[in-house]
Short mmCIF file of C-alpha atoms and ligand atoms in Angstrom, two decimals:
data_model
loop_
_atom_site.label_atom_id
_atom_site.label_comp_id
_atom_site.label_asym_id
_atom_site.label_seq_id
_atom_site.Cartn_x
_atom_site.Cartn_y
_atom_site.Cartn_z
CA ILE A 177 8.35 -14.10 2.32
CA GLU A 178 11.69 -12.41 1.52
CA VAL A 179 11.77 -9.32 -0.93
CA SER A 180 13.52 -11.11 -3.48
CA VAL A 181 11.77 -14.07 -3.26
CA ARG A 182 8.63 -12.07 -3.83
CA GLN A 183 9.81 -10.23 -6.67
CA ASP A 184 10.95 -13.49 -8.56
CA MET A 185 7.63 -14.74 -7.83
CA GLU A 186 6.12 -11.98 -9.38
CA LYS A 187 8.37 -11.80 -12.24
CA LEU A 188 7.45 -15.42 -13.03
CA GLN A 189 3.84 -14.30 -13.03
CA GLN A 190 4.35 -11.79 -15.60
CA THR A 191 6.45 -14.19 -17.82
CA PHE A 192 3.68 -16.46 -18.30
CA PRO A 193 0.50 -14.14 -18.97
CA HIS A 194 -2.10 -16.69 -18.00
CA PHE A 195 -0.12 -18.19 -15.19
CA ARG A 196 -2.78 -16.71 -12.85
CA ASP A 197 -5.54 -18.17 -14.08
CA GLY A 198 -4.31 -21.39 -13.32
CA TYR A 199 -2.13 -21.28 -10.26
CA ARG A 200 -1.52 -19.45 -6.94
CA LEU A 201 2.16 -19.28 -6.00
CA ILE A 202 2.41 -19.89 -2.49
CA LYS A 203 6.42 -20.11 -1.27
CA ARG A 204 9.67 -21.01 -2.43
CA ILE A 205 10.50 -24.57 -1.48
CA GLY A 206 13.71 -25.19 -3.04
CA GLU A 207 16.62 -23.81 -4.82
CA GLY A 208 19.32 -25.62 -6.76
CA THR A 209 22.14 -25.51 -9.08
CA PHE A 210 19.63 -25.58 -11.79
CA SER A 211 16.25 -24.60 -10.59
CA THR A 212 14.15 -22.95 -8.01
CA VAL A 213 11.22 -24.62 -7.21
CA TYR A 214 7.80 -23.21 -5.89
CA LYS A 215 4.69 -24.67 -4.01
CA ALA A 216 1.64 -23.31 -5.76
CA GLU A 217 -2.17 -24.36 -5.34
CA ASP A 218 -3.69 -25.56 -8.67
CA ILE A 219 -7.20 -23.16 -8.73
CA CYS A 220 -8.84 -24.76 -11.69
CA TYR A 221 -9.84 -28.23 -12.58
CA HIS A 222 -7.30 -30.00 -14.17
CA ASP A 223 -7.67 -33.20 -16.09
CA TYR A 224 -4.22 -34.69 -15.52
CA VAL A 225 -5.53 -37.33 -18.54
CA ASN A 226 -2.78 -40.50 -18.54
CA ARG A 227 -1.42 -39.16 -15.58
CA TRP A 228 -1.35 -40.60 -11.70
CA ASP A 229 -2.87 -37.77 -9.69
CA ILE A 230 -1.69 -36.86 -5.86
CA ASP A 231 -4.23 -35.91 -3.11
CA ALA A 232 -2.39 -33.34 -1.27
CA GLU A 233 -4.13 -34.00 1.86
CA ASP A 234 -3.61 -37.30 2.66
CA GLY A 235 -0.45 -38.14 -0.12
CA GLN A 236 -2.14 -40.69 -1.50
CA TRP A 237 -2.17 -41.45 -5.26
CA THR A 238 -5.09 -42.06 -7.43
CA PRO A 239 -4.82 -43.20 -11.01
CA PRO A 240 -5.80 -40.78 -13.61
CA PRO A 241 -9.59 -40.11 -14.52
CA LEU A 242 -10.98 -41.44 -17.55
CA LYS A 243 -12.09 -38.18 -19.16
CA SER A 244 -11.35 -36.21 -22.38
CA SER A 245 -8.55 -33.58 -22.22
CA VAL A 246 -8.43 -30.23 -21.56
CA SER A 247 -5.98 -27.60 -22.28
CA HIS A 248 -4.00 -26.87 -18.99
CA MET A 249 -3.99 -23.14 -19.48
CA ASN A 250 -7.88 -23.09 -20.11
CA PRO A 251 -9.59 -23.01 -16.55
CA THR A 252 -12.90 -24.98 -16.33
CA VAL A 253 -15.35 -24.63 -13.56
CA ARG A 254 -14.22 -25.57 -10.46
CA PRO A 255 -16.18 -27.88 -8.81
CA PRO A 256 -17.62 -27.22 -5.49
CA ARG A 257 -16.19 -28.70 -2.13
CA ARG A 258 -12.92 -29.55 -3.62
CA LYS A 259 -9.69 -29.95 -1.24
CA PRO A 260 -6.92 -27.92 -2.62
CA LYS A 261 -4.41 -29.50 -5.05
CA PHE A 262 -0.93 -28.56 -4.29
CA VAL A 263 1.65 -28.65 -6.95
CA ALA A 264 5.56 -28.06 -7.20
CA ILE A 265 6.76 -25.84 -10.09
CA LYS A 266 10.12 -25.96 -11.33
CA LYS A 267 11.37 -23.36 -12.65
CA ILE A 268 14.48 -24.10 -14.82
CA TYR A 269 17.41 -21.68 -15.11
CA VAL A 270 17.46 -20.03 -18.14
CA THR A 271 21.20 -21.33 -18.37
CA SER A 272 20.25 -24.53 -18.52
CA SER A 273 20.63 -25.66 -22.46
CA PRO A 274 17.55 -26.72 -24.00
CA ALA A 275 18.75 -30.46 -24.97
CA ARG A 276 19.19 -31.02 -20.76
CA ILE A 277 15.51 -29.49 -20.39
CA LEU A 278 13.96 -31.61 -23.07
CA ASN A 279 16.05 -34.60 -21.65
CA GLU A 280 14.44 -34.23 -18.25
CA LEU A 281 11.03 -34.16 -19.56
CA GLU A 282 11.63 -37.18 -21.71
CA LEU A 283 13.10 -39.11 -18.77
CA LEU A 284 10.05 -37.86 -16.61
CA HIS A 285 7.45 -38.76 -19.44
CA ASP A 286 9.01 -42.37 -19.64
CA LEU A 287 8.43 -43.01 -16.01
CA ARG A 288 4.86 -41.46 -15.75
CA ASP A 289 3.63 -44.86 -14.63
CA SER A 290 5.89 -45.74 -12.00
CA PRO A 291 4.40 -44.76 -8.79
CA SER A 292 7.56 -43.88 -6.87
CA VAL A 293 8.66 -41.45 -9.30
CA CYS A 294 7.12 -37.89 -8.94
CA PRO A 295 5.27 -37.57 -12.19
CA LEU A 296 5.41 -34.85 -14.73
CA ILE A 297 1.84 -33.12 -15.06
CA THR A 298 2.51 -30.73 -17.56
CA ALA A 299 5.46 -28.08 -18.83
CA PHE A 300 5.23 -24.47 -20.17
CA ARG A 301 7.56 -22.50 -21.96
CA GLU A 302 7.72 -18.99 -22.63
CA SER A 303 10.91 -17.91 -24.89
CA ASP A 304 14.03 -19.24 -22.72
CA GLN A 305 11.99 -19.99 -19.51
CA VAL A 306 10.69 -23.53 -18.83
CA LEU A 307 8.05 -24.45 -16.06
CA ILE A 308 7.82 -28.26 -14.91
CA ILE A 309 4.49 -28.74 -12.97
CA LEU A 310 4.63 -31.83 -10.59
CA PRO A 311 2.28 -33.05 -8.13
CA TYR A 312 3.54 -31.64 -4.82
CA PHE A 313 4.46 -34.44 -2.68
CA ARG A 314 4.81 -33.65 1.36
CA HIS A 315 8.07 -34.71 3.01
CA GLN A 316 10.60 -33.74 5.67
CA ASP A 317 14.02 -32.50 5.27
CA PHE A 318 16.48 -35.71 5.67
CA ARG A 319 18.24 -33.43 8.54
CA ARG A 320 15.23 -33.77 10.60
CA TYR A 321 14.57 -37.50 10.59
CA TYR A 322 17.92 -39.31 10.09
CA PRO A 323 19.44 -39.08 13.56
CA LYS A 324 16.46 -40.21 14.75
CA MET A 325 15.98 -43.51 12.48
CA ASN A 326 16.54 -46.78 14.10
CA VAL A 327 16.99 -49.71 12.09
CA TYR A 328 13.69 -50.60 11.25
CA ASP A 329 13.28 -46.99 9.91
CA THR A 330 15.94 -47.51 8.13
CA ARG A 331 14.88 -50.62 6.21
CA VAL A 332 11.71 -49.13 5.41
CA TYR A 333 13.32 -45.80 3.91
CA LEU A 334 15.80 -48.02 1.74
CA ARG A 335 13.13 -50.34 0.48
CA SER A 336 11.19 -47.53 -0.65
CA LEU A 337 14.15 -45.99 -2.10
CA PHE A 338 15.35 -49.09 -3.83
CA THR A 339 11.53 -49.61 -5.29
CA ALA A 340 12.05 -46.20 -6.82
CA LEU A 341 15.63 -47.21 -7.99
CA ALA A 342 14.25 -50.71 -9.67
CA ALA A 343 11.80 -48.78 -11.26
CA VAL A 344 13.91 -46.56 -12.84
CA HIS A 345 16.57 -48.83 -13.81
CA THR A 346 14.17 -51.50 -15.23
CA ARG A 347 13.50 -48.82 -18.11
CA GLY A 348 17.30 -48.28 -18.52
CA ILE A 349 17.60 -44.97 -16.92
CA VAL A 350 20.31 -43.83 -15.06
CA HIS A 351 19.35 -41.10 -12.08
CA ARG A 352 22.86 -40.28 -11.81
CA ASP A 353 22.17 -37.49 -8.55
CA ILE A 354 20.98 -40.17 -6.15
CA LYS A 355 21.37 -38.02 -2.64
CA PRO A 356 18.59 -37.26 0.02
CA THR A 357 17.36 -33.95 -1.46
CA ASN A 358 16.52 -35.60 -4.43
CA PHE A 359 14.61 -38.49 -2.59
CA LEU A 360 11.46 -36.55 -1.31
CA TYR A 361 10.90 -38.96 2.08
CA ASP A 362 7.69 -38.77 4.30
CA PRO A 363 8.45 -40.40 7.38
CA ASP A 364 4.84 -40.43 8.74
CA LYS A 365 3.56 -42.00 5.32
CA LYS A 366 6.62 -44.43 5.09
CA ARG A 367 6.67 -43.50 1.46
CA GLY A 368 9.01 -41.50 -0.67
CA VAL A 369 9.36 -40.36 -4.21
CA LEU A 370 12.09 -39.68 -6.55
CA VAL A 371 12.46 -36.36 -8.28
CA ASP A 372 15.06 -34.21 -10.44
CA PHE A 373 15.89 -35.87 -13.60
CA GLY A 374 18.06 -33.18 -14.31
CA LEU A 375 20.99 -35.31 -15.06
CA ALA A 376 19.73 -38.76 -15.80
CA GLU A 377 20.11 -40.41 -18.62
CA ARG A 378 19.88 -43.79 -20.66
CA GLU A 379 22.06 -46.23 -19.63
CA GLY A 380 24.66 -46.71 -22.60
CA ALA A 381 23.44 -43.69 -24.36
CA ASP A 382 27.29 -42.06 -24.68
CA SER A 383 29.33 -44.87 -23.25
CA LYS A 384 32.34 -46.55 -24.90
CA PRO A 385 33.50 -50.04 -23.71
CA CYS A 386 35.68 -49.82 -20.94
CA LEU A 387 38.00 -52.45 -19.37
CA CYS A 388 35.96 -53.15 -16.48
CA HIS A 389 33.48 -54.89 -18.74
CA GLU A 390 35.83 -57.23 -20.09
CA ASP A 391 36.54 -60.49 -18.61
CA ARG A 392 39.57 -60.59 -16.15
CA GLN A 393 42.06 -62.12 -18.65
CA VAL A 394 41.74 -59.56 -21.36
CA ARG A 395 41.93 -56.83 -18.66
CA ARG A 396 45.49 -58.19 -17.27
CA GLN A 397 46.69 -58.48 -20.92
CA ARG A 398 45.49 -54.98 -21.61
CA LEU A 399 47.27 -53.46 -18.51
CA GLN A 400 50.21 -55.14 -19.32
CA GLN A 401 50.45 -53.66 -22.62
CA SER A 402 49.52 -50.55 -21.15
CA VAL A 403 52.45 -50.38 -18.78
CA ALA A 404 54.84 -51.45 -21.32
CA PHE A 405 53.66 -48.86 -23.59
CA ASN A 406 54.02 -46.30 -20.87
CA SER A 407 57.43 -47.18 -19.42
CA ALA A 408 58.86 -47.37 -22.98
CA GLN A 409 57.70 -43.51 -23.51
CA THR A 410 60.36 -41.26 -22.47
CA GLY A 411 59.33 -37.93 -20.86
CA PRO A 412 57.13 -36.78 -18.16
CA GLN A 413 56.02 -39.13 -15.42
CA PRO A 414 52.28 -39.99 -14.95
CA GLY A 415 50.79 -38.46 -12.14
CA TYR A 416 51.48 -34.97 -12.67
CA PRO A 417 48.74 -33.40 -14.58
CA LYS A 418 50.25 -30.14 -16.06
CA LEU A 419 53.43 -32.31 -17.46
CA ASP A 420 51.09 -35.42 -18.34
CA THR A 421 51.21 -35.68 -22.24
CA ARG A 422 48.84 -38.42 -22.49
CA PRO A 423 45.35 -37.87 -24.09
CA SER A 424 42.84 -37.07 -21.09
CA ARG A 425 40.39 -39.46 -20.29
CA ARG A 426 36.33 -38.18 -21.11
CA ALA A 427 33.64 -39.35 -19.07
CA ASN A 428 30.25 -38.31 -17.79
CA ARG A 429 31.21 -37.25 -14.46
CA ALA A 430 27.72 -35.55 -13.57
CA GLY A 431 26.55 -35.90 -9.86
CA THR A 432 26.93 -34.41 -6.60
CA ARG A 433 30.27 -34.47 -4.30
CA GLY A 434 30.38 -37.23 -1.67
CA PHE A 435 27.89 -39.39 -3.72
CA ARG A 436 30.00 -40.27 -6.66
CA ALA A 437 30.45 -43.69 -7.40
CA PRO A 438 34.23 -44.93 -7.88
CA GLU A 439 33.98 -45.78 -11.33
CA VAL A 440 32.74 -42.16 -12.12
CA LEU A 441 36.00 -40.72 -10.45
CA PHE A 442 37.92 -43.01 -12.58
CA LYS A 443 36.18 -41.69 -15.28
CA CYS A 444 34.86 -45.02 -16.55
CA THR A 445 33.58 -44.43 -20.29
CA GLU A 446 31.33 -47.49 -19.84
CA GLN A 447 28.84 -46.20 -16.54
CA THR A 448 25.87 -48.23 -15.74
CA THR A 449 22.77 -48.00 -13.21
CA LYS A 450 25.12 -49.26 -10.62
CA ILE A 451 26.09 -45.67 -10.34
CA ASP A 452 22.99 -44.94 -8.38
CA ILE A 453 23.39 -48.15 -6.03
CA TRP A 454 26.67 -46.59 -4.63
CA SER A 455 25.09 -43.17 -4.11
CA ALA A 456 22.05 -45.09 -2.34
CA GLY A 457 24.81 -47.01 -0.05
CA VAL A 458 26.29 -43.52 1.02
CA ILE A 459 22.86 -42.75 2.25
CA LEU A 460 22.72 -45.99 4.03
CA LEU A 461 26.10 -45.29 5.36
CA THR A 462 25.06 -41.63 6.51
CA ILE A 463 22.06 -43.04 8.14
CA LEU A 464 24.16 -45.73 10.17
CA CYS A 465 27.00 -43.60 10.94
CA LYS A 466 24.50 -40.75 12.02
CA ARG A 467 27.12 -38.54 10.25
CA PHE A 468 25.67 -36.16 7.16
CA PRO A 469 27.32 -35.29 4.95
CA PHE A 470 29.43 -38.29 5.50
CA PHE A 471 32.02 -37.57 2.34
CA ASN A 472 32.71 -33.81 2.33
CA SER A 473 35.43 -33.54 -0.30
CA ALA A 474 35.89 -30.35 -2.59
CA ASP A 475 36.68 -32.36 -5.79
CA ASP A 476 37.27 -35.68 -7.31
CA ILE A 477 40.75 -36.15 -5.95
CA GLU A 478 39.83 -35.81 -2.58
CA ALA A 479 36.67 -37.85 -3.07
CA MET A 480 39.04 -40.49 -4.14
CA ILE A 481 41.13 -39.96 -0.91
CA GLU A 482 38.16 -40.18 1.25
CA ILE A 483 37.12 -43.74 -0.29
CA ALA A 484 40.55 -44.97 -0.18
CA THR A 485 40.92 -44.11 3.53
CA ILE A 486 37.88 -46.55 4.24
CA PHE A 487 38.90 -49.29 1.44
CA GLY A 488 42.57 -48.99 1.88
CA ASN A 489 45.18 -48.97 -1.00
CA LYS A 490 44.89 -52.01 -1.71
CA ARG A 491 41.83 -52.53 -2.78
CA MET A 492 41.42 -48.74 -4.47
CA LYS A 493 44.43 -49.83 -6.61
CA LEU A 494 42.54 -52.86 -7.90
CA ALA A 495 39.38 -50.79 -8.24
CA GLY A 496 41.44 -48.19 -10.38
CA GLN A 497 42.61 -51.15 -12.79
CA LEU A 498 39.15 -52.32 -13.62
CA HIS A 499 39.10 -48.99 -15.56
CA GLY A 500 42.46 -49.14 -16.91
CA CYS A 501 43.79 -46.20 -14.21
CA MET A 502 46.63 -46.39 -11.63
CA PHE A 503 46.04 -45.31 -8.24
CA ASP A 504 48.51 -44.83 -5.92
CA THR A 505 49.13 -42.82 -2.94
CA THR A 506 51.69 -42.09 -0.42
CA ILE A 507 49.14 -40.25 2.31
CA PRO A 508 49.86 -41.77 5.63
CA THR A 509 46.40 -42.14 6.76
CA ILE A 510 45.51 -44.39 3.79
CA SER A 511 46.88 -47.92 5.12
CA SER A 512 46.88 -51.11 2.77
CA GLN A 513 43.85 -52.71 4.14
CA GLY A 514 41.49 -49.90 5.34
CA PHE A 515 38.64 -50.28 7.87
CA SER A 516 35.67 -52.71 7.69
CA PHE A 517 32.20 -50.78 7.54
CA GLU A 518 31.41 -52.31 11.24
CA LYS A 519 34.46 -50.33 12.55
CA ILE A 520 33.41 -47.39 11.24
CA MET A 521 30.03 -47.57 12.22
CA LEU A 522 31.16 -48.23 15.89
CA TRP A 523 33.51 -44.90 15.68
CA SER A 524 31.18 -42.67 14.32
CA THR A 525 28.38 -43.86 16.86
CA CYS A 526 30.92 -43.58 19.80
CA ARG A 527 30.84 -47.40 20.76
CA SER A 528 34.35 -47.98 19.77
CA ASP A 529 35.67 -48.02 23.43
CA GLY A 530 33.73 -50.99 24.34
CA GLY A 531 32.08 -49.05 27.09
CA ARG A 532 33.00 -49.54 30.99
CA ASP A 533 31.95 -53.57 30.79
CA GLY A 534 33.16 -53.93 27.56
CA THR A 535 30.06 -55.13 25.72
CA ALA A 536 29.11 -52.13 23.68
CA ASN A 537 31.80 -52.66 20.89
CA THR A 538 29.72 -55.02 18.97
CA LEU A 539 26.64 -54.29 16.58
CA THR A 540 23.65 -55.77 17.36
CA PRO A 541 22.47 -58.95 14.64
CA GLU A 542 20.37 -56.24 13.10
CA GLU A 543 23.21 -53.87 12.61
CA LYS A 544 25.23 -56.63 10.97
CA GLU A 545 22.59 -57.41 8.75
CA ALA A 546 22.46 -53.47 7.71
CA ILE A 547 26.30 -53.64 7.36
CA GLU A 548 26.27 -56.55 5.10
CA PHE A 549 23.71 -54.89 2.85
CA LEU A 550 25.88 -51.51 2.51
CA SER A 551 28.86 -53.58 1.61
CA ARG A 552 26.75 -55.33 -1.41
CA CYS A 553 26.04 -51.37 -2.18
CA MET A 554 29.32 -50.04 -1.97
CA GLU A 555 31.19 -52.73 -3.61
CA LEU A 556 34.14 -50.84 -5.56
CA ASP A 557 33.48 -53.27 -8.65
CA PRO A 558 30.28 -52.11 -10.18
CA THR A 559 29.79 -55.53 -11.63
CA ARG A 560 29.82 -57.16 -8.69
CA ARG A 561 28.14 -54.05 -6.74
CA ILE A 562 24.11 -55.58 -6.14
CA SER A 563 21.35 -54.35 -8.46
CA ALA A 564 17.78 -52.79 -7.39
CA GLU A 565 16.18 -56.30 -8.21
CA ASP A 566 18.33 -58.27 -6.08
CA ALA A 567 18.77 -55.39 -3.44
CA LEU A 568 14.71 -55.77 -3.13
CA ARG A 569 15.40 -59.63 -2.39
CA HIS A 570 18.22 -58.75 0.27
CA PRO A 571 17.40 -59.74 3.74
CA PHE A 572 17.70 -56.40 4.81
CA LEU A 573 15.15 -55.24 2.51
CA GLN A 574 12.54 -57.62 3.98
CA VAL A 575 10.04 -55.27 5.98
CA ASP A 576 6.76 -55.42 6.68
CA VAL A 577 5.31 -51.67 6.42
CA GLU A 578 2.87 -51.18 9.03
P1 LIG B 827 17.35 -29.19 -8.90
O1 LIG B 827 17.43 -29.59 -9.94
O2 LIG B 827 17.51 -27.68 -8.34
O3 LIG B 827 18.13 -30.01 -7.69
P2 LIG B 827 14.67 -30.61 -7.91
O4 LIG B 827 13.87 -31.33 -8.57
O5 LIG B 827 15.75 -31.91 -6.88
O6 LIG B 827 15.90 -29.32 -8.56
O7 LIG B 827 14.12 -29.77 -6.56
C1 LIG B 827 14.82 -29.00 -5.51
C2 LIG B 827 13.82 -28.95 -4.37
O8 LIG B 827 12.35 -28.77 -4.42
C3 LIG B 827 13.84 -30.69 -3.79
O9 LIG B 827 14.81 -30.80 -3.38
C4 LIG B 827 12.70 -30.25 -2.95
O10 LIG B 827 12.86 -30.42 -1.77
C5 LIG B 827 11.76 -29.47 -3.78
N1 LIG B 827 10.83 -30.36 -4.70
C6 LIG B 827 10.72 -30.51 -5.87
N2 LIG B 827 9.77 -31.70 -6.51
C7 LIG B 827 8.99 -31.41 -5.44
C8 LIG B 827 7.68 -32.09 -5.22
N3 LIG B 827 7.26 -32.54 -6.23
N4 LIG B 827 7.15 -32.10 -4.16
C9 LIG B 827 7.87 -30.99 -3.02
N5 LIG B 827 8.91 -30.63 -3.04
C10 LIG B 827 9.63 -30.46 -4.26
MG1 LIG B 828 17.67 -31.62 -6.76
#
């Protein structure tokens, strides 16, 4: 273990005086924008009352035991011949706001009965330092398994991901940061759990009506009014941010580059659980095209350009109008019609030249089904995008897990 990591581990143990009585730190397993995560052994016999427990050895979830609660930092006698119980300890950076930390804990608490969300065991605070304790879930790095995934593996993976999304969305929660590192997947067990609710929020919590949720007629009227209003104004032309005097739009943009839904980029003020579906679609696109990261933009404008390159200027314009935005570009690589997902998949898996005999330039029926499902997830209009519940009924996700 690196010296700096060892020092951090030492510091953590000093901050929490009784830490050593309860946990043995093993190693650092993750370092993100908002936290550092360690693997540790839970060395005393803790009753996780009302909590699901996970057996670190075989990855099986077991329902909570029906015993009375004991305090966490109050170790009881360790029962004989007990298998080691591993936990993940998420140390939240002190720069995170208390409101944000509370939000993450509250949402995890709300989701405690969902077997596809990594449950909260407990949490500790010592002045500005907060630790979240989760069962350790054995998983593999996405970069290791996605290149080898066939269509069957892809179905199984996505079924697991959409099962988790359906559970979260049913409770009216938007995860906001769906991406491979936040969905811990074990290809051997064919199971995954969702982690990291640091950016999650309740649907509608801070939303204001947006045009995308109005019916077509109303939307058209409002757009015409706004065009008339803008052309009546003298002064700077829209599109040059520094000169633009119109009030700026405000919307939650939390998420990760390359996984943001078009409505997030267009600063829709009424974002829904459908933003997670788009991100899950990006994961599917990555697996089908065997390119990670698929999108690689430095900022939101570049992200829009990437999406427009696929969908074409025409559909991108309509997508913007849904949220009262004008989208226009003179970039020559953005065509009017864009490209089909089928073409993109063939190109990125080097099958576009048709091979010698010209037979390789088509997708298998299974792959076509995958593409059809993908187009339902990466639908530009969030109101027409498939929901997690419906996705679970889609032919592509009908799969027997052996
Ligand atoms: P951040 O907010 O910093 O992204 P996450 O909750 O996403 O924090 O955790 C970061 C990483 O730590 C994850 O990508 C994963 O590799 C690891 N990790 C988090 N929770 C667990 C867990 N319960 N079991 C195993 N590994 C975990
Ligand atoms: Mg994360």
